Short mmCIF file of C-alpha atoms in Angstrom, two decimals:
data_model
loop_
_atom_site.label_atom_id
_atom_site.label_comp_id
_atom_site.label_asym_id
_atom_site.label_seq_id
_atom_site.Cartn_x
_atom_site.Cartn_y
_atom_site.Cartn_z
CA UNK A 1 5.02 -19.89 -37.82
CA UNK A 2 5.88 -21.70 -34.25
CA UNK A 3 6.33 -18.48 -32.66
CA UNK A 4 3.35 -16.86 -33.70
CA UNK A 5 1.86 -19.93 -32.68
CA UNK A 6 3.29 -19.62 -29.03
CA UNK A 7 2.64 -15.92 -28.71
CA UNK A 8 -1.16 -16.74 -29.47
CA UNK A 9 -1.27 -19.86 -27.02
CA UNK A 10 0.49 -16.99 -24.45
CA UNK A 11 -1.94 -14.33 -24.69
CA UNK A 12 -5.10 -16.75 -24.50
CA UNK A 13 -3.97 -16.83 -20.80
CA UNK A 14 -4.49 -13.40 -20.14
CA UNK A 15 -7.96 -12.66 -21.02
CA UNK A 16 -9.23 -8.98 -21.24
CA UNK A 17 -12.42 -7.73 -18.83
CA UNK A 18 -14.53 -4.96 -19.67
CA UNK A 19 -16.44 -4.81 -16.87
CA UNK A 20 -16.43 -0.81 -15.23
CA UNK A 21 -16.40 0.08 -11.90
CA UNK A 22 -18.91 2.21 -9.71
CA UNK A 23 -18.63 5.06 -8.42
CA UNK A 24 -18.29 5.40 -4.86
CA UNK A 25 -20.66 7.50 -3.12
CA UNK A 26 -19.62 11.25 -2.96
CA UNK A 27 -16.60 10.53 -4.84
CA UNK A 28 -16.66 11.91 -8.72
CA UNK A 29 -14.24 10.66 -10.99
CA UNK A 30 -11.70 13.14 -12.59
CA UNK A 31 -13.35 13.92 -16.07
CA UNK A 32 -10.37 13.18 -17.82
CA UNK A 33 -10.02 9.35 -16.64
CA UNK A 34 -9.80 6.87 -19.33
CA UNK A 35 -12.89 4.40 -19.47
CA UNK A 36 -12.49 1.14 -18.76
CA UNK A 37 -11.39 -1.46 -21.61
CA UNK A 38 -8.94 -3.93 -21.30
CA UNK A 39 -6.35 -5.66 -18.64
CA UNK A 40 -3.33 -4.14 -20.60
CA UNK A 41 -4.71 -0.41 -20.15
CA UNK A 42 -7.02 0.15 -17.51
CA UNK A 43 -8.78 -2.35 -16.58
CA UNK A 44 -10.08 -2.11 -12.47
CA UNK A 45 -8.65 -5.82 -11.91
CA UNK A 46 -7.68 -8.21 -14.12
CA UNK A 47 -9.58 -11.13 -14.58
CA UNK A 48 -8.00 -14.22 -12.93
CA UNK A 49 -7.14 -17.31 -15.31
CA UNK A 50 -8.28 -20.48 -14.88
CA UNK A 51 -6.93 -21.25 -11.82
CA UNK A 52 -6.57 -18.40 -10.57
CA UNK A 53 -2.64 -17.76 -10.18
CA UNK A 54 -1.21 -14.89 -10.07
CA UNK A 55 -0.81 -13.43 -13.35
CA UNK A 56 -0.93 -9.91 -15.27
CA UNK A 57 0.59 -7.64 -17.96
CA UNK A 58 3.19 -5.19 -17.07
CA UNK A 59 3.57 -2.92 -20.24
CA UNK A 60 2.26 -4.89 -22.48
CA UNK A 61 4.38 -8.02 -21.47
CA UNK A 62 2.42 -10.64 -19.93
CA UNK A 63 3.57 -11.89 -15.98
CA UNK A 64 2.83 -15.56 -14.70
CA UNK A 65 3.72 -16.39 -11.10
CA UNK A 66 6.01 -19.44 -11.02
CA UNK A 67 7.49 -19.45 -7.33
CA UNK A 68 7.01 -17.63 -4.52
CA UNK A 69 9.26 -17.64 -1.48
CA UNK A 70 9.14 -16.18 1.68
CA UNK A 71 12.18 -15.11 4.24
CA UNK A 72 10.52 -14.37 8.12
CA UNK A 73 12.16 -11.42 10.26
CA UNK A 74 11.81 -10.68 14.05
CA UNK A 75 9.21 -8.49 13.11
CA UNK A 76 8.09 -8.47 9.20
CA UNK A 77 8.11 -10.89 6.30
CA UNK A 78 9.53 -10.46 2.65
CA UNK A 79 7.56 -12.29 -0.06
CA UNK A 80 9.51 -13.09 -3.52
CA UNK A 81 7.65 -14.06 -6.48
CA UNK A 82 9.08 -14.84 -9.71
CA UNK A 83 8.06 -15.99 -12.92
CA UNK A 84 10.65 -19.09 -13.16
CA UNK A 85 11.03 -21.86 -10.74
CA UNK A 86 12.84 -21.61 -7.62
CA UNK A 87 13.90 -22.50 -4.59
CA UNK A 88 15.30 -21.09 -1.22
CA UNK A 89 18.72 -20.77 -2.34
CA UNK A 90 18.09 -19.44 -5.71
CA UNK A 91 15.46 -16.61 -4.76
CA UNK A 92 18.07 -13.67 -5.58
CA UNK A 93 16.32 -12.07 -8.75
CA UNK A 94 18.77 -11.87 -11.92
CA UNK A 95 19.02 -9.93 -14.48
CA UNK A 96 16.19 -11.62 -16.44
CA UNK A 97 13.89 -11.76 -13.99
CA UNK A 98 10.15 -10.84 -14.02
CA UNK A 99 9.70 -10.22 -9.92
CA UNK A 100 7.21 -8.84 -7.37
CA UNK A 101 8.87 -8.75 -3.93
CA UNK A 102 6.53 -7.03 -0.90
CA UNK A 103 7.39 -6.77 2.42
CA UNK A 104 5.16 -7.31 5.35
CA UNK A 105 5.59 -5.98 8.83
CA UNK A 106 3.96 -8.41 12.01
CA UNK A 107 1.76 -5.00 12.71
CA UNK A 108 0.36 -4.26 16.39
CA UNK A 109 -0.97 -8.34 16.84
CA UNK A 110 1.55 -9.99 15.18
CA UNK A 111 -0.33 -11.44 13.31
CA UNK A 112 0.76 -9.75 9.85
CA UNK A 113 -2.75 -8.22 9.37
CA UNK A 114 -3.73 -11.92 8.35
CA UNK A 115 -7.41 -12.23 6.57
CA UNK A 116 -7.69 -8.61 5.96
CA UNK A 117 -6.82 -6.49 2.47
CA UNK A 118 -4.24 -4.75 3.06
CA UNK A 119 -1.91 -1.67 1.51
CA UNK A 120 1.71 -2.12 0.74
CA UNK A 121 3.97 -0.59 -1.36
CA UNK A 122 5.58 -3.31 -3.91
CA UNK A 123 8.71 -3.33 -5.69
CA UNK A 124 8.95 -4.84 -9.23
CA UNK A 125 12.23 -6.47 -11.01
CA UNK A 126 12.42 -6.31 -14.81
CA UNK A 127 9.20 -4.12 -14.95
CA UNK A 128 10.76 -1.60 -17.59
CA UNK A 129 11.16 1.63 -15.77
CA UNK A 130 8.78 1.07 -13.07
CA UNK A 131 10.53 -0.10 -10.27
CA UNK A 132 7.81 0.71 -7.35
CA UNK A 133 3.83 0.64 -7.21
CA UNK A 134 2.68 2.83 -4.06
CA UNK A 135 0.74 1.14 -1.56
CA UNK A 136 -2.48 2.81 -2.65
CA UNK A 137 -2.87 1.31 -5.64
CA UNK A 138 -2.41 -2.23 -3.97
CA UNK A 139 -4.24 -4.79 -1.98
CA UNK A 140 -2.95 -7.92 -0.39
CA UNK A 141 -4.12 -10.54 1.69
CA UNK A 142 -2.20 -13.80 3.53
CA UNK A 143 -4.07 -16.05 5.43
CA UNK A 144 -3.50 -16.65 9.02
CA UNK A 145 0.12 -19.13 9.52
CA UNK A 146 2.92 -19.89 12.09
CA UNK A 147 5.78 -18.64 11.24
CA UNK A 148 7.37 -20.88 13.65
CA UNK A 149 6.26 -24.15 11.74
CA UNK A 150 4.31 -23.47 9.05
CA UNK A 151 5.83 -24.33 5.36
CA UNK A 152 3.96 -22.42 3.23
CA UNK A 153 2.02 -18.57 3.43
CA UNK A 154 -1.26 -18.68 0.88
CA UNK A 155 -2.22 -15.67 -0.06
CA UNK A 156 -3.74 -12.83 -2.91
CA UNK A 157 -2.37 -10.36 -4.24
CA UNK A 158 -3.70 -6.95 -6.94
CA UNK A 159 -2.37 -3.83 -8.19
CA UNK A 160 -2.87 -1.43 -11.16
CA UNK A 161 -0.62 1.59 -11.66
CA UNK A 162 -0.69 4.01 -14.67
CA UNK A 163 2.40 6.22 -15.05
CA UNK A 164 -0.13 8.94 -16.67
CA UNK A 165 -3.31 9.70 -17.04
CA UNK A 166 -4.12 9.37 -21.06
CA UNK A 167 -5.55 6.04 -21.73
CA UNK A 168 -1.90 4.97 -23.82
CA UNK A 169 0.50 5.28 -20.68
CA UNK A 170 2.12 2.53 -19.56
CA UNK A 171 0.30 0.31 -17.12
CA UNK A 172 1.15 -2.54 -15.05
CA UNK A 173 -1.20 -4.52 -13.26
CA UNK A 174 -1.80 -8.35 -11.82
CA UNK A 175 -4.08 -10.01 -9.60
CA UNK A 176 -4.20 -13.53 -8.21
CA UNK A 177 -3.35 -15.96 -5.42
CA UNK A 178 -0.03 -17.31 -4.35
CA UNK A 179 1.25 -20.02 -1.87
CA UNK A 180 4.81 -19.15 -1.11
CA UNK A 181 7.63 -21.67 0.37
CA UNK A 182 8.58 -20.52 4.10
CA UNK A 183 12.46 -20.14 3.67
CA UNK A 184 13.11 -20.16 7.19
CA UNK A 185 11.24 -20.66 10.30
CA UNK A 186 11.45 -18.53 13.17
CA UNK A 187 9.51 -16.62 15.92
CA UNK A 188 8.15 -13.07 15.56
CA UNK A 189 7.25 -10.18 17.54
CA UNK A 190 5.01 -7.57 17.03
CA UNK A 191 5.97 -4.18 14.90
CA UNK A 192 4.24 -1.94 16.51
CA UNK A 193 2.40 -0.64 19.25
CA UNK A 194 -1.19 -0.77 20.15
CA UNK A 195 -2.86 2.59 20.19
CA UNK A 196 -4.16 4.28 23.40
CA UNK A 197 -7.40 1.99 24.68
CA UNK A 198 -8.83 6.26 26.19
CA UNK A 199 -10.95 8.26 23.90
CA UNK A 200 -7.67 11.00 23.03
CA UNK A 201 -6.98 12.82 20.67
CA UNK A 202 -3.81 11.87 17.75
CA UNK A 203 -0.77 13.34 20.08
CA UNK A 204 2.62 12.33 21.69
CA UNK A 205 6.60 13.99 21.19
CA UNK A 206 7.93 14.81 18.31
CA UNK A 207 11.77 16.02 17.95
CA UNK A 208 11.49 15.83 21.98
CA UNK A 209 8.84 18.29 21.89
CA UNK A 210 4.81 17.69 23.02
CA UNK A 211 2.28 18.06 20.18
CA UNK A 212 -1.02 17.22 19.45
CA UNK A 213 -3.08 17.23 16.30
CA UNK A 214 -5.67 19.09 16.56
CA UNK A 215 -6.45 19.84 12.56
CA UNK A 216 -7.36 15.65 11.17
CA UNK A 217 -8.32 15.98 7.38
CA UNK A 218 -9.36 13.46 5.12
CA UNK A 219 -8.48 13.53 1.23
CA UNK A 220 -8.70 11.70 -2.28
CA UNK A 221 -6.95 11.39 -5.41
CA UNK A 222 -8.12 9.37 -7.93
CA UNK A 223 -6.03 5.82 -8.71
CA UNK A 224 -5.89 6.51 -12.46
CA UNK A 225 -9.22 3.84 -12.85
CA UNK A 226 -11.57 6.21 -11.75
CA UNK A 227 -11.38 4.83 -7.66
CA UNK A 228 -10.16 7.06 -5.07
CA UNK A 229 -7.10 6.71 -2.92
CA UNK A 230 -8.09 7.74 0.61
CA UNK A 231 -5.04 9.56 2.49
CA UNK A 232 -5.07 11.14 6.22
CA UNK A 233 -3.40 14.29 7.45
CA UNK A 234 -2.87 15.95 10.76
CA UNK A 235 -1.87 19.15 11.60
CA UNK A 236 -1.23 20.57 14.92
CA UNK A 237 -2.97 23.86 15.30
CA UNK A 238 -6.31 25.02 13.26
CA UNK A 239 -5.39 24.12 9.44
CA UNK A 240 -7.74 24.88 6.72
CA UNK A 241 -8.53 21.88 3.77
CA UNK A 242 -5.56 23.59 1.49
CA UNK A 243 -3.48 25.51 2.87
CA UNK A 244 -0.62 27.33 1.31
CA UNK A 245 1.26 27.93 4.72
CA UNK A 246 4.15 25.16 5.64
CA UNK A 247 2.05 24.45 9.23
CA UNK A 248 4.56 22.29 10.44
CA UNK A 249 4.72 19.42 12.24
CA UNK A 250 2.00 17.65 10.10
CA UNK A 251 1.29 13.91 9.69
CA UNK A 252 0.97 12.52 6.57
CA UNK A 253 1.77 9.43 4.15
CA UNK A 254 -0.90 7.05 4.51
CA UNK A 255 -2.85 6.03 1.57
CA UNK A 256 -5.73 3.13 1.13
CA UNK A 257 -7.46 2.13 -2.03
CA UNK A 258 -10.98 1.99 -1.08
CA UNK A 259 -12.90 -0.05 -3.20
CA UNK A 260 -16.78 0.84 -4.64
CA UNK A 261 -19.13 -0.19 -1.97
CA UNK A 262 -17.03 -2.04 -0.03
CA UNK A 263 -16.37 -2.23 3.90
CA UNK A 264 -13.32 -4.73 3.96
CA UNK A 265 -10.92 -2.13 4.94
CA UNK A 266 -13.01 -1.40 7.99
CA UNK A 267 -12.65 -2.39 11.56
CA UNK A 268 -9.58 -3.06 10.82
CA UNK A 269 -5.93 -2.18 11.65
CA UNK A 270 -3.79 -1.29 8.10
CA UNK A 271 0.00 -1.14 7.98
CA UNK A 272 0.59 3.08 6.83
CA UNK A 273 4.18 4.29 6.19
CA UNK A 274 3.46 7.86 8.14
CA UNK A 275 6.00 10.33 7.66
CA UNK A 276 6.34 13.36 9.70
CA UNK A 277 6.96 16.74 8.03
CA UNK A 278 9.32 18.59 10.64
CA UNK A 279 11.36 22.02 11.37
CA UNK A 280 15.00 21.92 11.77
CA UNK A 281 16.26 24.88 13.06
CA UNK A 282 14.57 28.32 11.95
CA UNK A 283 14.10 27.61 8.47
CA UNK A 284 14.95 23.98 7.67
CA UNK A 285 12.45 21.48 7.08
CA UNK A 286 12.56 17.55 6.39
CA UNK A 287 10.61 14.48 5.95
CA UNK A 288 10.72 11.56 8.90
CA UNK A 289 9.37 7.85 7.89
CA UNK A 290 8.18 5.59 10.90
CA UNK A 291 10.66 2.97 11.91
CA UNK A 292 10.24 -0.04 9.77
CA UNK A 293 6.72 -1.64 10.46
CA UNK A 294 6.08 0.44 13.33
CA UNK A 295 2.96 2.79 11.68
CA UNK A 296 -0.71 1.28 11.10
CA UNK A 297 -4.08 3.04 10.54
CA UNK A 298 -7.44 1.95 11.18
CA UNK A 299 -10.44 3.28 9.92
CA UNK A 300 -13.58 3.02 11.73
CA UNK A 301 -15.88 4.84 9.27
CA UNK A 302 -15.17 6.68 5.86
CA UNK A 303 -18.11 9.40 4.50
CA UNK A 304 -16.38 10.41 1.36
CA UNK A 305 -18.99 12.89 0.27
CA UNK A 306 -18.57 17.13 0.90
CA UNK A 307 -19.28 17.09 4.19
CA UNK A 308 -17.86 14.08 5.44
CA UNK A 309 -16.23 12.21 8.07
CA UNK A 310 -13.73 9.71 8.31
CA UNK A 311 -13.42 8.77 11.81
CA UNK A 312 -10.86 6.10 13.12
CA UNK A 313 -7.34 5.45 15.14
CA UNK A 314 -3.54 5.46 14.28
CA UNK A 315 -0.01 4.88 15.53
CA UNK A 316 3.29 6.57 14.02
CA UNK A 317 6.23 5.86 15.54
CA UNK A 318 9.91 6.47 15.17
CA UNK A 319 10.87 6.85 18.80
CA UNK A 320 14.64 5.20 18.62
CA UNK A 321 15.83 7.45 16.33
CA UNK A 322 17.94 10.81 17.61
CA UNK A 323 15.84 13.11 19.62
CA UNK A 324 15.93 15.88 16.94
CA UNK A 325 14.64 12.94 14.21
CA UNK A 326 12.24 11.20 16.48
CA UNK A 327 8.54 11.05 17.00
CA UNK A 328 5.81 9.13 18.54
CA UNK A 329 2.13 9.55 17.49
CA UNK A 330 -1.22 7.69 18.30
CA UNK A 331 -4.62 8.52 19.24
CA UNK A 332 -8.36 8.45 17.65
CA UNK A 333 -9.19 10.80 14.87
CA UNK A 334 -12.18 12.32 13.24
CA UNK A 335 -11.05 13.71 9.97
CA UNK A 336 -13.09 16.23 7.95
CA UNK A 337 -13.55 15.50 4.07
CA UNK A 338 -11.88 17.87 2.00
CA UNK A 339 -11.82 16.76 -1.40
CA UNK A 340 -9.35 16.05 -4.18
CA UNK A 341 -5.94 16.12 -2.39
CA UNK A 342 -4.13 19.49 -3.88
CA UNK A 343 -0.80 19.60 -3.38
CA UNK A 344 0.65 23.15 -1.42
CA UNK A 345 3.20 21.67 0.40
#
């Protein structure tokens, strides 16, 4: 009878929204999404609770923030929250553990993209076979702070990930602000570059050689909700939307949840883990991340519908690896809408 008792009290924190979500303009949902019906499932955010901490369900088992810590780097941040109390020098998740942990770089102002929503990719502990959401189907925000003096980094934090698309998958999914203890103090330097202040094209060396993009498209997938994921690709050479040819070197990796209606992720520069799709040799082929922190996007305008544009500026860099794994990549962009993102290569 007392633990029924509890589990009740426990779920009346967590309470369920069924509010849907527009559709953006020009973007139509797969047919097969689920609707929209509870936090557990699919629903587009879950509702805060009464104070608004950081709180969710993660396959059915209910997530409340308890600490949050963070540990500064020259030039990035790692942010540890856990649903037990903590302190500095007992932030290493155990085996029990309910933990987010997301890492954010200093970006081109050092400034680690402070006030603006943000993608990152976040890694969870005790989740129950997920271990990773993608940065698309995140948004983040820390307010501005020293990370000289500064004790504490407030901030807000959502995801929602489906492992499927039928409306019984597993789903994890929190939302919900955070004030995390600065572990240590230190100075910081930016990440990564700034991009070229001339009107050029996306271009610079990769695996020693010159190359320019001349083929920018634009694509979507859907984040499982019924939203689209926005992801950038460049090509050098003419490339059609989806083609079936290897067309190597190409840029790719990006990926920004772009909200109904919404402009925040304008104007704006966004951290991006670019990876560069390279030939080794005659026939070989492999995949190249940016150095840690060193690749942001920033999108000046997004036209989703057939047609559109999506015009804006980037940097990808990896310049201090070996020559044959290195590349360096900025320049504006004006991407041309192509659709639902198919897969060819």
């Amino acid at each position: 009878m007392h633990l029924f008792c509890f589990f009740c009290l426990l779920l009346s924190c967590f309470p369920i929204s069924c509010k849907k979500k527009e559709s953006l303009s020009g973007y139509i949902p797969s047919a097969s999404t689920p609707p929209v019906t509870s936090l557990a499932t699919n629903s587009p955010h879950p509702v805060g609770n009464d104070d608004g901490i950081l709180h969710g369900l993660w396959s059915q088992r209910p997530f409340l923030m308890r600490a949050a810590l963070v540990s500064i780097h020259p030039k990035w941040m790692t942010i540890t929250i856990l649903d037990r109390e903590a302190r500095c020098d007992s932030a290493k998740l155990v085996e029990n553990d309910l933990g987010i942990q997301m890492t954010i770089p200093s970006g081109p102002n050092n400034d680690f993209f402070a006030g603006h929503d943000i993608p990152t990719e976040i890694r969870l502990h005790g989740a129950g076979g997920v271990s990773r959401i993608p940065a698309g189907h995140v948004v983040v925000r820390v307010e501005s702070f020293d990370p000289q003096h500064d004790e504490s980094v407030r901030g807000y934090l959502s995801f929602r990930f489906r492992t499927a698309s039928d409306a019984d998958a597993p789903s994890y999914a929190s939302e919900g602000s955070f004030s995390a203890r600065v572990c240590n103090n230190r100075p910081t330097t930016a990440s990564a570059r700034h991009a070229p202040t001339q009107n050029s094209s996306v271009s610079g060396i990769v695996a020693g050689r010159p190359v320019t993009l001349t083929s920018m498209l634009a694509y979507v997938r859907d984040d499982g909700y019924g939203s689209p994921i926005l992801m950038i690709k460049g090509f050098e050479g003419d490339v059609v939307c989806h083609t079936t040819r290897s067309a190597t070197p190409y840029l790719y990796g990006a990926e920004v949840a772009i909200e109904p209606d919404s402009k925040r992720f304008l104007h704006a520069p966004l951290p991006a883990d670019w990876m560069v799709q390279m030939r080794m040799y005659q026939f070989s082929e492999r995949s190249v991340q940016t150095a840690h922190g060193a690749g942001w996007l920033q999108i000046e305008s997004a036209d989703l519908s057939d047609g559109g544009v999506v015009r804006g500026q980037l940097v990808a860099d990896n310049p201090q690896d070996e020559l044959e794994w290195s590349f360096s990549l900025a320049g504006q962009f004006e991407a041309k809408m192509c659709g639902v993102e198919r897969r060819a290569w």
